[in-house]
XYZ file of C-alpha atoms in Angstrom:
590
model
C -60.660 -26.115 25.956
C -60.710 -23.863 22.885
C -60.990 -20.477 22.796
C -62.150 -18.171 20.201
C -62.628 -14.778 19.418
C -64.824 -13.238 16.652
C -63.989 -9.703 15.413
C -66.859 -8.376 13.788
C -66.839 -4.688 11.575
C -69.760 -2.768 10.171
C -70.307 -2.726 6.453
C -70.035 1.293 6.268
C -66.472 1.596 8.020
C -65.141 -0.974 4.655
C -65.326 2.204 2.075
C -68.020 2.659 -0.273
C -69.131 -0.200 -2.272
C -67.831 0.001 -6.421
C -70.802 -0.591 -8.467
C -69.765 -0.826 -12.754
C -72.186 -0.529 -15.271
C -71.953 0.000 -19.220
C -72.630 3.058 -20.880
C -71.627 4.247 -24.548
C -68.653 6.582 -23.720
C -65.631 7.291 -25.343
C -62.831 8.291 -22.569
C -60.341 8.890 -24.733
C -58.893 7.685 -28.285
C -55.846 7.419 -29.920
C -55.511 7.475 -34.214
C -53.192 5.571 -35.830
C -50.043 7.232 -36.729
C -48.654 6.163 -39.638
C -45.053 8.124 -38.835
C -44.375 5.197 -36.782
C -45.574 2.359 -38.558
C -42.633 3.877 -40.563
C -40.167 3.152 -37.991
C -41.291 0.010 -37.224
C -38.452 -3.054 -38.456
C -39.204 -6.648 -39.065
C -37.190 -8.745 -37.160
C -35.476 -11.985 -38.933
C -34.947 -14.176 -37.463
C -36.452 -14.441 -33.744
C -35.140 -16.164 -31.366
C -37.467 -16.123 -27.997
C -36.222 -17.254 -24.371
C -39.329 -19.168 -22.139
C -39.153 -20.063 -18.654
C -40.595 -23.053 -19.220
C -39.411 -26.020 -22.213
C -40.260 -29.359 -22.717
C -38.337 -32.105 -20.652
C -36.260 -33.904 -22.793
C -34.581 -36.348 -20.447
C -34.813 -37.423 -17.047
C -31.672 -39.189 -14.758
C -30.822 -39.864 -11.554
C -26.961 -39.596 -9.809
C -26.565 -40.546 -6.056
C -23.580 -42.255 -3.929
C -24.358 -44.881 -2.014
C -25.000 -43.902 1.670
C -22.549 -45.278 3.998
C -22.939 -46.318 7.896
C -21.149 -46.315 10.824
C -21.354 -47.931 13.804
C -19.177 -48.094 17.113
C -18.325 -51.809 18.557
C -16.432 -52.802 21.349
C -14.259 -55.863 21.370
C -11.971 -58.127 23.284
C -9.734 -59.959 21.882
C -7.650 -62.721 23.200
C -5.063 -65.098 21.096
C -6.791 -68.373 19.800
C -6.559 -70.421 16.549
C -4.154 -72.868 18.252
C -4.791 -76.850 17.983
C -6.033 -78.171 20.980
C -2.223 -79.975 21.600
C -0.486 -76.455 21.887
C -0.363 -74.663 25.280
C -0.113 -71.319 23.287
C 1.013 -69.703 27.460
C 3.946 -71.885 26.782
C 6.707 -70.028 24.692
C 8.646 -73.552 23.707
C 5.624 -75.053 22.293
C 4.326 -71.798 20.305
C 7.703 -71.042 18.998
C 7.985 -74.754 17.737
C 4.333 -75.215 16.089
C 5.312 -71.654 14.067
C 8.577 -73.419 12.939
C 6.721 -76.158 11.356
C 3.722 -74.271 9.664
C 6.801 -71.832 7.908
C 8.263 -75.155 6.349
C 4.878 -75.933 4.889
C 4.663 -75.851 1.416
C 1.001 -74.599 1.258
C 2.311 -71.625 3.740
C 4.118 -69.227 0.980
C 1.143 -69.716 -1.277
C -1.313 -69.088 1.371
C 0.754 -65.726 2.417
C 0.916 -64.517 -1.387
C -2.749 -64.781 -1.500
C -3.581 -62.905 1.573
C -1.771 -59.811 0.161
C -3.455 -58.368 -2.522
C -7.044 -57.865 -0.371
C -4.543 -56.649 2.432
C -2.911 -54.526 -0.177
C -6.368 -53.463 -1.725
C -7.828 -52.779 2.138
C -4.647 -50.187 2.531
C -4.925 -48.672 -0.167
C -9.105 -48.133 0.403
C -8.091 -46.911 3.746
C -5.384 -44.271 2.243
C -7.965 -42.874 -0.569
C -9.254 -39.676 0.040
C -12.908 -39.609 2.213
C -15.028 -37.512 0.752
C -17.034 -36.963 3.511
C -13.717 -35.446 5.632
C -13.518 -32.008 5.562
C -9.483 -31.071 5.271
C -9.347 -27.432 5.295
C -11.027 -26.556 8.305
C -7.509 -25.803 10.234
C -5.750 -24.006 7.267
C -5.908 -20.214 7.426
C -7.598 -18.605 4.940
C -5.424 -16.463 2.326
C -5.535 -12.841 3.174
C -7.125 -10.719 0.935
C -4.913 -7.943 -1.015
C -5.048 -4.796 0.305
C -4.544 -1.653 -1.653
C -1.932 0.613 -0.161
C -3.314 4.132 0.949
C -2.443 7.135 3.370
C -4.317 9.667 4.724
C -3.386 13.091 6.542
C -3.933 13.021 10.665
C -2.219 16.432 11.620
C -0.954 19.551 10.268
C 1.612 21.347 13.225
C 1.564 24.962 11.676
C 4.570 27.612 12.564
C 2.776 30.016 14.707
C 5.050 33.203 13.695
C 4.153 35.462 11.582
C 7.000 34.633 9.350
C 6.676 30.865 8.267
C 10.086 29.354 8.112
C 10.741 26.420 6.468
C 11.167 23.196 8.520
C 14.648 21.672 8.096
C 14.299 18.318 10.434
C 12.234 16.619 12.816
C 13.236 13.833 15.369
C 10.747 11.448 17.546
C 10.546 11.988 21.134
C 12.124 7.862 22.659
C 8.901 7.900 25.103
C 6.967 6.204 21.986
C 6.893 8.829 19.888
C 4.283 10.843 21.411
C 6.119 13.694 20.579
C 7.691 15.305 17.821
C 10.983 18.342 17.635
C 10.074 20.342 14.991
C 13.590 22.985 13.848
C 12.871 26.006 11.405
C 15.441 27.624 9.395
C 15.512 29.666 6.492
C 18.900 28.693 4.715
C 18.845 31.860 2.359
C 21.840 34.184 3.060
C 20.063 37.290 2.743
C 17.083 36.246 5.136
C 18.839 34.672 8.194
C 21.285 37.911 9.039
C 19.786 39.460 12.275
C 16.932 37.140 12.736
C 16.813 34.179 15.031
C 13.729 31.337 14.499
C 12.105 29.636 16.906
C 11.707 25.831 16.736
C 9.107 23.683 18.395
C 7.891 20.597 20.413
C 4.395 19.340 19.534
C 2.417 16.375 21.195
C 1.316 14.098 18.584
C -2.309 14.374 19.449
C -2.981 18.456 19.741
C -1.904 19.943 16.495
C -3.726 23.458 17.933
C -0.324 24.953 19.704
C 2.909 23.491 20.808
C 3.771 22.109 24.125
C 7.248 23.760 23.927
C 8.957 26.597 22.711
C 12.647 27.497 21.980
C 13.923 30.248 20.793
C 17.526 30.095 20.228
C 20.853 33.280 19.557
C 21.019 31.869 15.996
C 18.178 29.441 14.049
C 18.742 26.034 14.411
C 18.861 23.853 11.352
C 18.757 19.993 13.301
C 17.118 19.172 16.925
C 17.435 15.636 17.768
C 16.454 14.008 20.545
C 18.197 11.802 23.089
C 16.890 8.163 22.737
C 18.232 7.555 26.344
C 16.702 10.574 27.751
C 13.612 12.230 26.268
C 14.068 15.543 28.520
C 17.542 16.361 26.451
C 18.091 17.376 23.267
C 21.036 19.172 21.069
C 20.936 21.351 18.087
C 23.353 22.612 15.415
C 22.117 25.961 14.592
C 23.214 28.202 11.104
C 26.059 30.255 12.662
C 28.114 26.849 13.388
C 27.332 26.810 16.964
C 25.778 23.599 19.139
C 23.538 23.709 21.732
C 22.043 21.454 24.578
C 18.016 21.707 25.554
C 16.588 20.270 28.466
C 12.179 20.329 28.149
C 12.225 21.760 31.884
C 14.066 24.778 30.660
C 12.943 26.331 27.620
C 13.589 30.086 27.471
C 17.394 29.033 27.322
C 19.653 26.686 26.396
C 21.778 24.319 28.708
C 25.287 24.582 26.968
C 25.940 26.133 24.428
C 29.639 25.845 22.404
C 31.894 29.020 22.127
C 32.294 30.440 18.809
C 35.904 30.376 18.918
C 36.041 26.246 18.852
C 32.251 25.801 17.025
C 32.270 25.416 13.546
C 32.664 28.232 11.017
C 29.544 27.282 8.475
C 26.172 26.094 9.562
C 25.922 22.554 11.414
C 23.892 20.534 8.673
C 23.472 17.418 11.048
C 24.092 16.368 15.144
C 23.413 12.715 16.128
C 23.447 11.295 19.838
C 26.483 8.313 20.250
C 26.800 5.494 22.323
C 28.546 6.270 25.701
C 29.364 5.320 29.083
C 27.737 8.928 30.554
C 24.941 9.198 27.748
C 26.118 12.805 26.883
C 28.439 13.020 23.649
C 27.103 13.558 20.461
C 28.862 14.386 17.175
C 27.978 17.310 14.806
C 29.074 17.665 10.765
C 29.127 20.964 8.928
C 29.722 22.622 5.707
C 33.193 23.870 6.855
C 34.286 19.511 6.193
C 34.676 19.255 9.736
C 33.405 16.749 11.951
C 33.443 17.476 15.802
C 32.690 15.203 18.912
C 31.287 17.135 21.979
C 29.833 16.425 25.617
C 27.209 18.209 26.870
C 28.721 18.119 30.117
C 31.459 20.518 28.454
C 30.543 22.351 25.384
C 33.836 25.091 25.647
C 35.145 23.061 23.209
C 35.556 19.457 21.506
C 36.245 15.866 21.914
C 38.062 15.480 18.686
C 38.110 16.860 15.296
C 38.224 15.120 11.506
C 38.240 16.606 8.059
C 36.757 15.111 5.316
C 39.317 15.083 3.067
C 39.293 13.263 -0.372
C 43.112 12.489 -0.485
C 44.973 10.288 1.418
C 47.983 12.257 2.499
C 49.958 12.824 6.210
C 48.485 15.609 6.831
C 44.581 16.871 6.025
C 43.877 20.126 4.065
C 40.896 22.128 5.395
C 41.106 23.996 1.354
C 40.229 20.500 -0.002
C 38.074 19.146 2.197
C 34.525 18.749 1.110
C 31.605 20.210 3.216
C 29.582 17.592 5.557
C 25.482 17.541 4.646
C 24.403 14.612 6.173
C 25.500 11.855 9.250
C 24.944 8.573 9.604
C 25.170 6.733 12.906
C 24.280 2.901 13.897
C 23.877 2.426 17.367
C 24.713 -0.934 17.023
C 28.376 -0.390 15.537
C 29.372 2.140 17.574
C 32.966 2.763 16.629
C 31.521 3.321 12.465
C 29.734 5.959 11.148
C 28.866 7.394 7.395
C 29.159 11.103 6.497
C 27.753 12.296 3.142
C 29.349 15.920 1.453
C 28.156 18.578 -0.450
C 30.102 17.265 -3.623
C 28.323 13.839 -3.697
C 31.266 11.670 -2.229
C 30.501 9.784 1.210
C 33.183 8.885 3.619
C 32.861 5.602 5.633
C 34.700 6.133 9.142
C 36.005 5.008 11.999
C 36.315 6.608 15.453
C 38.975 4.188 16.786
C 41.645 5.214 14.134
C 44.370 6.589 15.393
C 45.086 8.973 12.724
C 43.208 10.488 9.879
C 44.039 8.001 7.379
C 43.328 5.302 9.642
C 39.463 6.940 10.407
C 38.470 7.706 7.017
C 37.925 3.611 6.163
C 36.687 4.539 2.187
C 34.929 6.641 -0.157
C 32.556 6.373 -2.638
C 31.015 8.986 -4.894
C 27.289 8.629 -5.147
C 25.863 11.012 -6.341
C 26.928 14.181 -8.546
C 25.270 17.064 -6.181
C 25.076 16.683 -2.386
C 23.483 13.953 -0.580
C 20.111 15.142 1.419
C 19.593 12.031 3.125
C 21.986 8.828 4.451
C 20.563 6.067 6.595
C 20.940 2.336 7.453
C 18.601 -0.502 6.635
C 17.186 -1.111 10.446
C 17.619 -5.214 9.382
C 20.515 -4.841 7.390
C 23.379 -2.591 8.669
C 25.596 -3.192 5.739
C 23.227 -1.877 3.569
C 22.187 1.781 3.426
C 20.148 4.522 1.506
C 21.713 7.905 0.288
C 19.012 11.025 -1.614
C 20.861 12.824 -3.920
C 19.688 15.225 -7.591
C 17.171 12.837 -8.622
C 17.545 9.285 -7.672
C 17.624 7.088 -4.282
C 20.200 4.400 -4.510
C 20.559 1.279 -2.120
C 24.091 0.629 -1.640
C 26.699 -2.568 -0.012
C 29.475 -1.986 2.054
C 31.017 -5.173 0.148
C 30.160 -3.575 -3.206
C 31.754 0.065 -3.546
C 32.250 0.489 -7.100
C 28.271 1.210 -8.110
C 24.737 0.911 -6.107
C 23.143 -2.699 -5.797
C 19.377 -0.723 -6.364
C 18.516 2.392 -7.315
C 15.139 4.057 -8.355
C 14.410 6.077 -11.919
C 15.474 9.906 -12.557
C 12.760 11.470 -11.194
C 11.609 15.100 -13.051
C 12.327 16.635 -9.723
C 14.775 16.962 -7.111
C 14.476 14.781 -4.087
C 14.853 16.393 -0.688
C 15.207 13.582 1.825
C 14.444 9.727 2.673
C 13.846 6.868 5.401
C 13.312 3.616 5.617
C 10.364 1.958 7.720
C 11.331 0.464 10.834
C 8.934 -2.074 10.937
C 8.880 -2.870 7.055
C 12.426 -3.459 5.955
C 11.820 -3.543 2.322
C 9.861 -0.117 2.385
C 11.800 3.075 2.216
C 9.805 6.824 2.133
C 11.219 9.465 -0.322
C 10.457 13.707 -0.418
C 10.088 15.232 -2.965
C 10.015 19.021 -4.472
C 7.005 18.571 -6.435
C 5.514 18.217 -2.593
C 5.057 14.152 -2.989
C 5.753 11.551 -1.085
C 6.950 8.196 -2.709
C 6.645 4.838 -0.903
C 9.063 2.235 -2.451
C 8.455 -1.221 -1.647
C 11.733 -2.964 -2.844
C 10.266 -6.785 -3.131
C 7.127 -5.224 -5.613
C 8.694 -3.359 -8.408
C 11.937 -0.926 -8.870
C 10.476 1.338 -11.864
C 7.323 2.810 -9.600
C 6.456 4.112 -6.239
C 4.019 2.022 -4.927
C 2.601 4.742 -3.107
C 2.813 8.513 -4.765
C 0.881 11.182 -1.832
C 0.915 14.635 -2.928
C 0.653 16.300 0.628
C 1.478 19.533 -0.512
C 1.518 22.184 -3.170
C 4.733 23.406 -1.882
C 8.258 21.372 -1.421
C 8.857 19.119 0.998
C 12.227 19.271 3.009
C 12.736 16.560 5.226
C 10.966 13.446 6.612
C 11.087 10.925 9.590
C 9.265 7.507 9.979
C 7.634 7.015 13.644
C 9.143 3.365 15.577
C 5.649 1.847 15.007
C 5.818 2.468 11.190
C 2.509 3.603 10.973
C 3.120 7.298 11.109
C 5.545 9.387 8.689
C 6.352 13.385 9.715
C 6.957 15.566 6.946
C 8.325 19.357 6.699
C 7.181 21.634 4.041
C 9.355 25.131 3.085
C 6.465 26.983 4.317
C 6.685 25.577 8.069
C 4.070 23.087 7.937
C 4.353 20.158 9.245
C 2.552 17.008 8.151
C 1.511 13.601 10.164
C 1.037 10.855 7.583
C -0.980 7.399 9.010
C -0.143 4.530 6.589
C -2.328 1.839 5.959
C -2.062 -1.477 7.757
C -0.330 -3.599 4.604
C 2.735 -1.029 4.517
C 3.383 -1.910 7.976
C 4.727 -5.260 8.119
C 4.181 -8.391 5.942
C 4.760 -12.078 6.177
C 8.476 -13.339 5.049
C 9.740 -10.004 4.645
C 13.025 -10.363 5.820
C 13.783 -13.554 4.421
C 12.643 -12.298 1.033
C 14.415 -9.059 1.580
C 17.829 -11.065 2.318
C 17.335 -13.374 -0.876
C 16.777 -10.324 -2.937
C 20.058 -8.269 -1.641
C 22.405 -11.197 -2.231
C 21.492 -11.724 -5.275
C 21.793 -7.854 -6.127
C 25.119 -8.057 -4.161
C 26.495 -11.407 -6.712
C 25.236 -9.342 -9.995
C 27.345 -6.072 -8.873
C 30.390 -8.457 -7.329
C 30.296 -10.264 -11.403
C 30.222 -6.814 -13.067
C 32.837 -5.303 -11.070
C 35.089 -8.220 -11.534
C 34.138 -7.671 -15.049
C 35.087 -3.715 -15.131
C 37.827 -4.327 -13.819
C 39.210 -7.151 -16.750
C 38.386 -4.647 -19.406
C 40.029 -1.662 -17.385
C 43.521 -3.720 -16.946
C 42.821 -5.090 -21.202
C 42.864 -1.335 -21.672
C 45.610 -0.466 -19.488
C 47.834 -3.126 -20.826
C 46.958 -2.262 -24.683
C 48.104 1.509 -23.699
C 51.437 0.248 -22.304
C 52.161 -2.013 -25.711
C 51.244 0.828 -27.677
C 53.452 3.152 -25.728
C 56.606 0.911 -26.309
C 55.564 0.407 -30.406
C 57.778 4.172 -31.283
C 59.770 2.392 -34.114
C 56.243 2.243 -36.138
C 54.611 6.099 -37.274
C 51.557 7.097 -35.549
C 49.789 8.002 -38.632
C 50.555 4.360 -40.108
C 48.674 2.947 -36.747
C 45.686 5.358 -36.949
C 45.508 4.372 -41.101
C 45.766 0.616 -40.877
C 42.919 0.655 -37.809
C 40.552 3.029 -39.925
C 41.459 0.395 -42.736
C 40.418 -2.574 -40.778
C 36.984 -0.887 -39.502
C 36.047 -0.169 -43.071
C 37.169 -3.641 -44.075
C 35.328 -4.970 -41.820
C 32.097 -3.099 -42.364
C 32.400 -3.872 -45.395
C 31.897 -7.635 -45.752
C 29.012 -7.240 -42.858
C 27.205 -4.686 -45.234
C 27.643 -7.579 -48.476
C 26.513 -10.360 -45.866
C 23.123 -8.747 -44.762
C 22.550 -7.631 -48.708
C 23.033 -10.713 -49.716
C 21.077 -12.580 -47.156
C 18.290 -10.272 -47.414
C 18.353 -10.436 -51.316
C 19.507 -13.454 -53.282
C 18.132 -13.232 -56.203
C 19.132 -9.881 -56.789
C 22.694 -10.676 -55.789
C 24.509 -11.707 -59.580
C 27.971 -11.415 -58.595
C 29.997 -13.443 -55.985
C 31.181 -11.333 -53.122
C 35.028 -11.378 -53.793
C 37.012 -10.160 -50.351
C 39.920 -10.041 -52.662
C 38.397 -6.963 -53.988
C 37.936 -5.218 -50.772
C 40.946 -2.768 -50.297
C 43.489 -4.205 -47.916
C 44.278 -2.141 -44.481
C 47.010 0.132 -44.841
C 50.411 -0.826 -43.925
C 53.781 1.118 -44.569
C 55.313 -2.181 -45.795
C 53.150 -1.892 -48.734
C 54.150 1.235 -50.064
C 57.488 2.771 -51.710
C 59.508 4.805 -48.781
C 59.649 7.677 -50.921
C 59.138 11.534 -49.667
C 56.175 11.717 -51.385
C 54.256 8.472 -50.263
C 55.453 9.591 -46.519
């Protein structure tokens, strides 16, 4: 059955009908202007595109369409003569035996190759109706490294202080110590700072408060314990902090046995009880404490640049920065005021057993000394105005380093997820990512998070996150983009790259040191060389210099200018080196 519907509409609800007629009326009218016929250029010649041209040619390219189809099929052994029981293994073995002596049988087999040859390699060709990259991944696209700002923790005093270091809480880093100090002389007498605990995700206030006798420089964290915490504060004194207690302190060292210049750095060791912790200072000492017992310390070491019986607190140089691996735990680094570090070890039994080496690094005090989290035996020291990777096996010069900066560099990390990215502060108030395994000369990330300098930084154990201090007491929470996290073959490429930097400084040491002994040994022959004058030495080398520059100056002329060149170079001519055989022994000549 079909069904249908008319829709009708009235004439008047279209619009009103248009009606044209002609009449003789001028709307409007334009004149010529000759002004533009003026303008008006000839072009010559023309050259006009269509959409449409005349077919020249016509062809035709296909492949021939091929077929499959899916058989079953049972086979069973025949081709036997009708004399030959082939279930009988005598009789089969036998019949083979005599068709192999035939002579027809080799040529037969030779021809049966090449269209069994030609049928292998058919089937080994490539089908190009397969599709072979439907299981390979595809390439990842390359990402542009970029950073933004999540958080700013502001000091809430009136006085901002600036912040001098920052530690992650271990409960995955969802909170961050935050220590204020103003290291100016004249500012600190009679005023005590207070230092902070803020959760990672409510920058409005902190969650904690402390508010120490004297301003604490470092707060670090207990990885074992995130409810405990010590400080080294500026008047040389260490503290312990435990969350549930705030208002005060839960040990606190006695004056007496603390040290006598502010505590620059405290870091948490490995131990049975989870308590000791060791502290470094600008008065060169290094204590060991327990928090069990802070009345006095575990042990005491100077850092003291000369091997001698006994160690001189006069020439000891002041501690500004610690370095401890929780996976060595007997080792651990300590970088000075005067640029030197000191590699040590605990299980010495005296001085000049603990103090392993030294190496001087940089020529003002090192701001920052860590480990590579991958590669213990490789660390990264701040100093003036370059970062240098160094080797424990190579301690004459740094297997990396970065370019002199304009400005001063403050402090530096590496990424713990990214082991060939290291973070870097600057004055200036920017914050250089160097990716080791992209280029040496350039940052590959510059952030300026700041107008103001930036003191100190820490990376967060996912990677992702990087805290940064400012002198004015802010503190800012850097989110890095996904690429600077981790990439594919890092460490591998990381360890290729190191040995190799590791064999270049190993050649040019061994080098160094051949010239330094050629040198030494020249010295000792011209020590022993009294029966010839000084002045006859100094006059027969200036002799042989000129001599010599000489007949390289009427080389290059000559090669340079042949034509020019009328007369023969003669070395005859040149003046011979001085020698005091040549010359009468008289008063005069001497």
């Amino acid at each position: 059955m079909d069904i249908q519907y008319v829709y009708q509409k009235e004439r008047r609800e279209f619009g009103k009908q248009c009606l044209f007629s002609d009449k003789n009326k001028v709307e409007f009218s334009e004149p010529a202007n000759h002004d533009l016929f003026r303008e008006y250029i000839l072009r010559d010649p023309v050259s006009v595109g269509t959409q449409y041209s005349r077919q020249m040619a016509i062809s035709e390219a296909n492949t021939e369409s091929a077929e499959y189809e899916h058989h079953g099929i049972l086979h069973s052994e025949g081709g036997w003569p009708k004399d030959v029981n082939y279930l009988d293994p005598e009789q089969t073995v036998r019949y083979r035996r005599k068709v192999e002596k035939d002579e027809n049988y080799i040529s037969q087999l030779m021809a049966l190759t090449k269209p069994m040859e030609h049928c292998i390699f058919q089937n080994n060709a490539v089908n190009i109706y397969e599709k072979y990259f439907d299981d390979l991944e595809p390439a990842p696209l390359i990402e542009r490294s970029s950073s933004r700002t999540l958080n700013v923790y502001r000091d809430p005093s009136i006085y901002k202080q600036p912040v001098t270091h920052l530690s992650w809480s271990p409960d995955g880093g969802t909170k961050i110590a935050v220590s204020h100090c103003n290291m100016n002389f004249g500012e600190v007498l009679g005023k005590s700072v207070c230092s902070y605990i803020w959760e990672v995700e409510n920058p409005n206030a902190p969650l904690l408060r402390f508010k120490p006798t004297s301003s604490m420089i470092c707060l670090e964290y207990n990885q074992k314990d995130p409810t405990t915490l010590v400080c080294g504060m500026y008047n040389g004194q260490v503290a312990a902090w435990d969350t549930r207690n705030e208002q005060e302190p839960v040990m606190i060292s006695e004056r007496e046995h603390s040290h006598r210049a502010p505590v620059n750095s405290a870091l948490w060791i490995n131990s049975k009880s989870g308590t000791e912790f060791f502290s470094g200072s600008s008065d060169s000492q290094v204590m060991w404490w327990d928090t069990r017992k802070l009345s006095q310390p575990i042990d005491k070491l100077l850092m003291d640049p000369i091997k001698a019986d006994e160690q001189d607190l006069s020439r000891s140089y002041g501690v500004s920065c610690l370095e401890y691996e929780t996976s060595i735990p007997t080792r651990f680094m300590c970088g000075t005021e005067q640029g030197m570090l000191f590699s040590c070890n605990r299980k010495g039994k005296s001085p000049q057993e603990k103090i392993v080496f030294r190496m001087q690094c940089h020529t003002g005090p090192i701001y920052a000394l860590t480990r590579n989290p991958a590669f213990v035996k490789n660390f990264l020291t701040i100093g003036d105005w370059i970062a240098r990777i160094w080797s424990e096996d190579c301690r004459e010069s740094s297997i990396v380093w970065t370019k002199n900066h304009d400005v001063m560099l403050t402090d530096g990390a590496w990424s713990p997820t990214r082991y060939s990215l290291f973070f870097v502060s600057r004055v200036d108030g920017v914050l250089d990512a160097w990716d080791l395994l992209q280029q040496h000369s350039e940052p590959t990330l510059s952030i300026k998070v700041c107008d103001e300098s930036l003191k100190c930084l820490r990376a967060h154990e996912s990677g992702r996150l990087v805290g940064t201090g400012s002198v004015k007491g802010a503190t800012f929470l850097i989110e890095m983009s996904e690429n600077m996290t981790s990439i594919r073959n890092d460490k591998p490429l990381l360890t290729a790259m190191l040995e190799r930097e590791n064999r270049r400084e190993k050649i040019l040491e061994a080098k160094s040191r051949e010239m330094k002994l050629k040198v030494r040994t020249l010295n000792r022959q011209d020590e022993h060389t009294e029966d010839k004058p000084k002045l006859f030495q100094c006059r027969s080398a200036c002799e042989a210099a000129e001599q010599e520059y000489l007949q390289m100056l009427e080389k290059e002329r000559k090669s340079r200018h042949p034509e020019e060149y009328e007369e023969e170079y003669d070395p005859k001519k040149v003046r011979k080196p001085y020698k005091p055989e040549n010359y009468e022994s008289d008063g005069e000549n001497e």
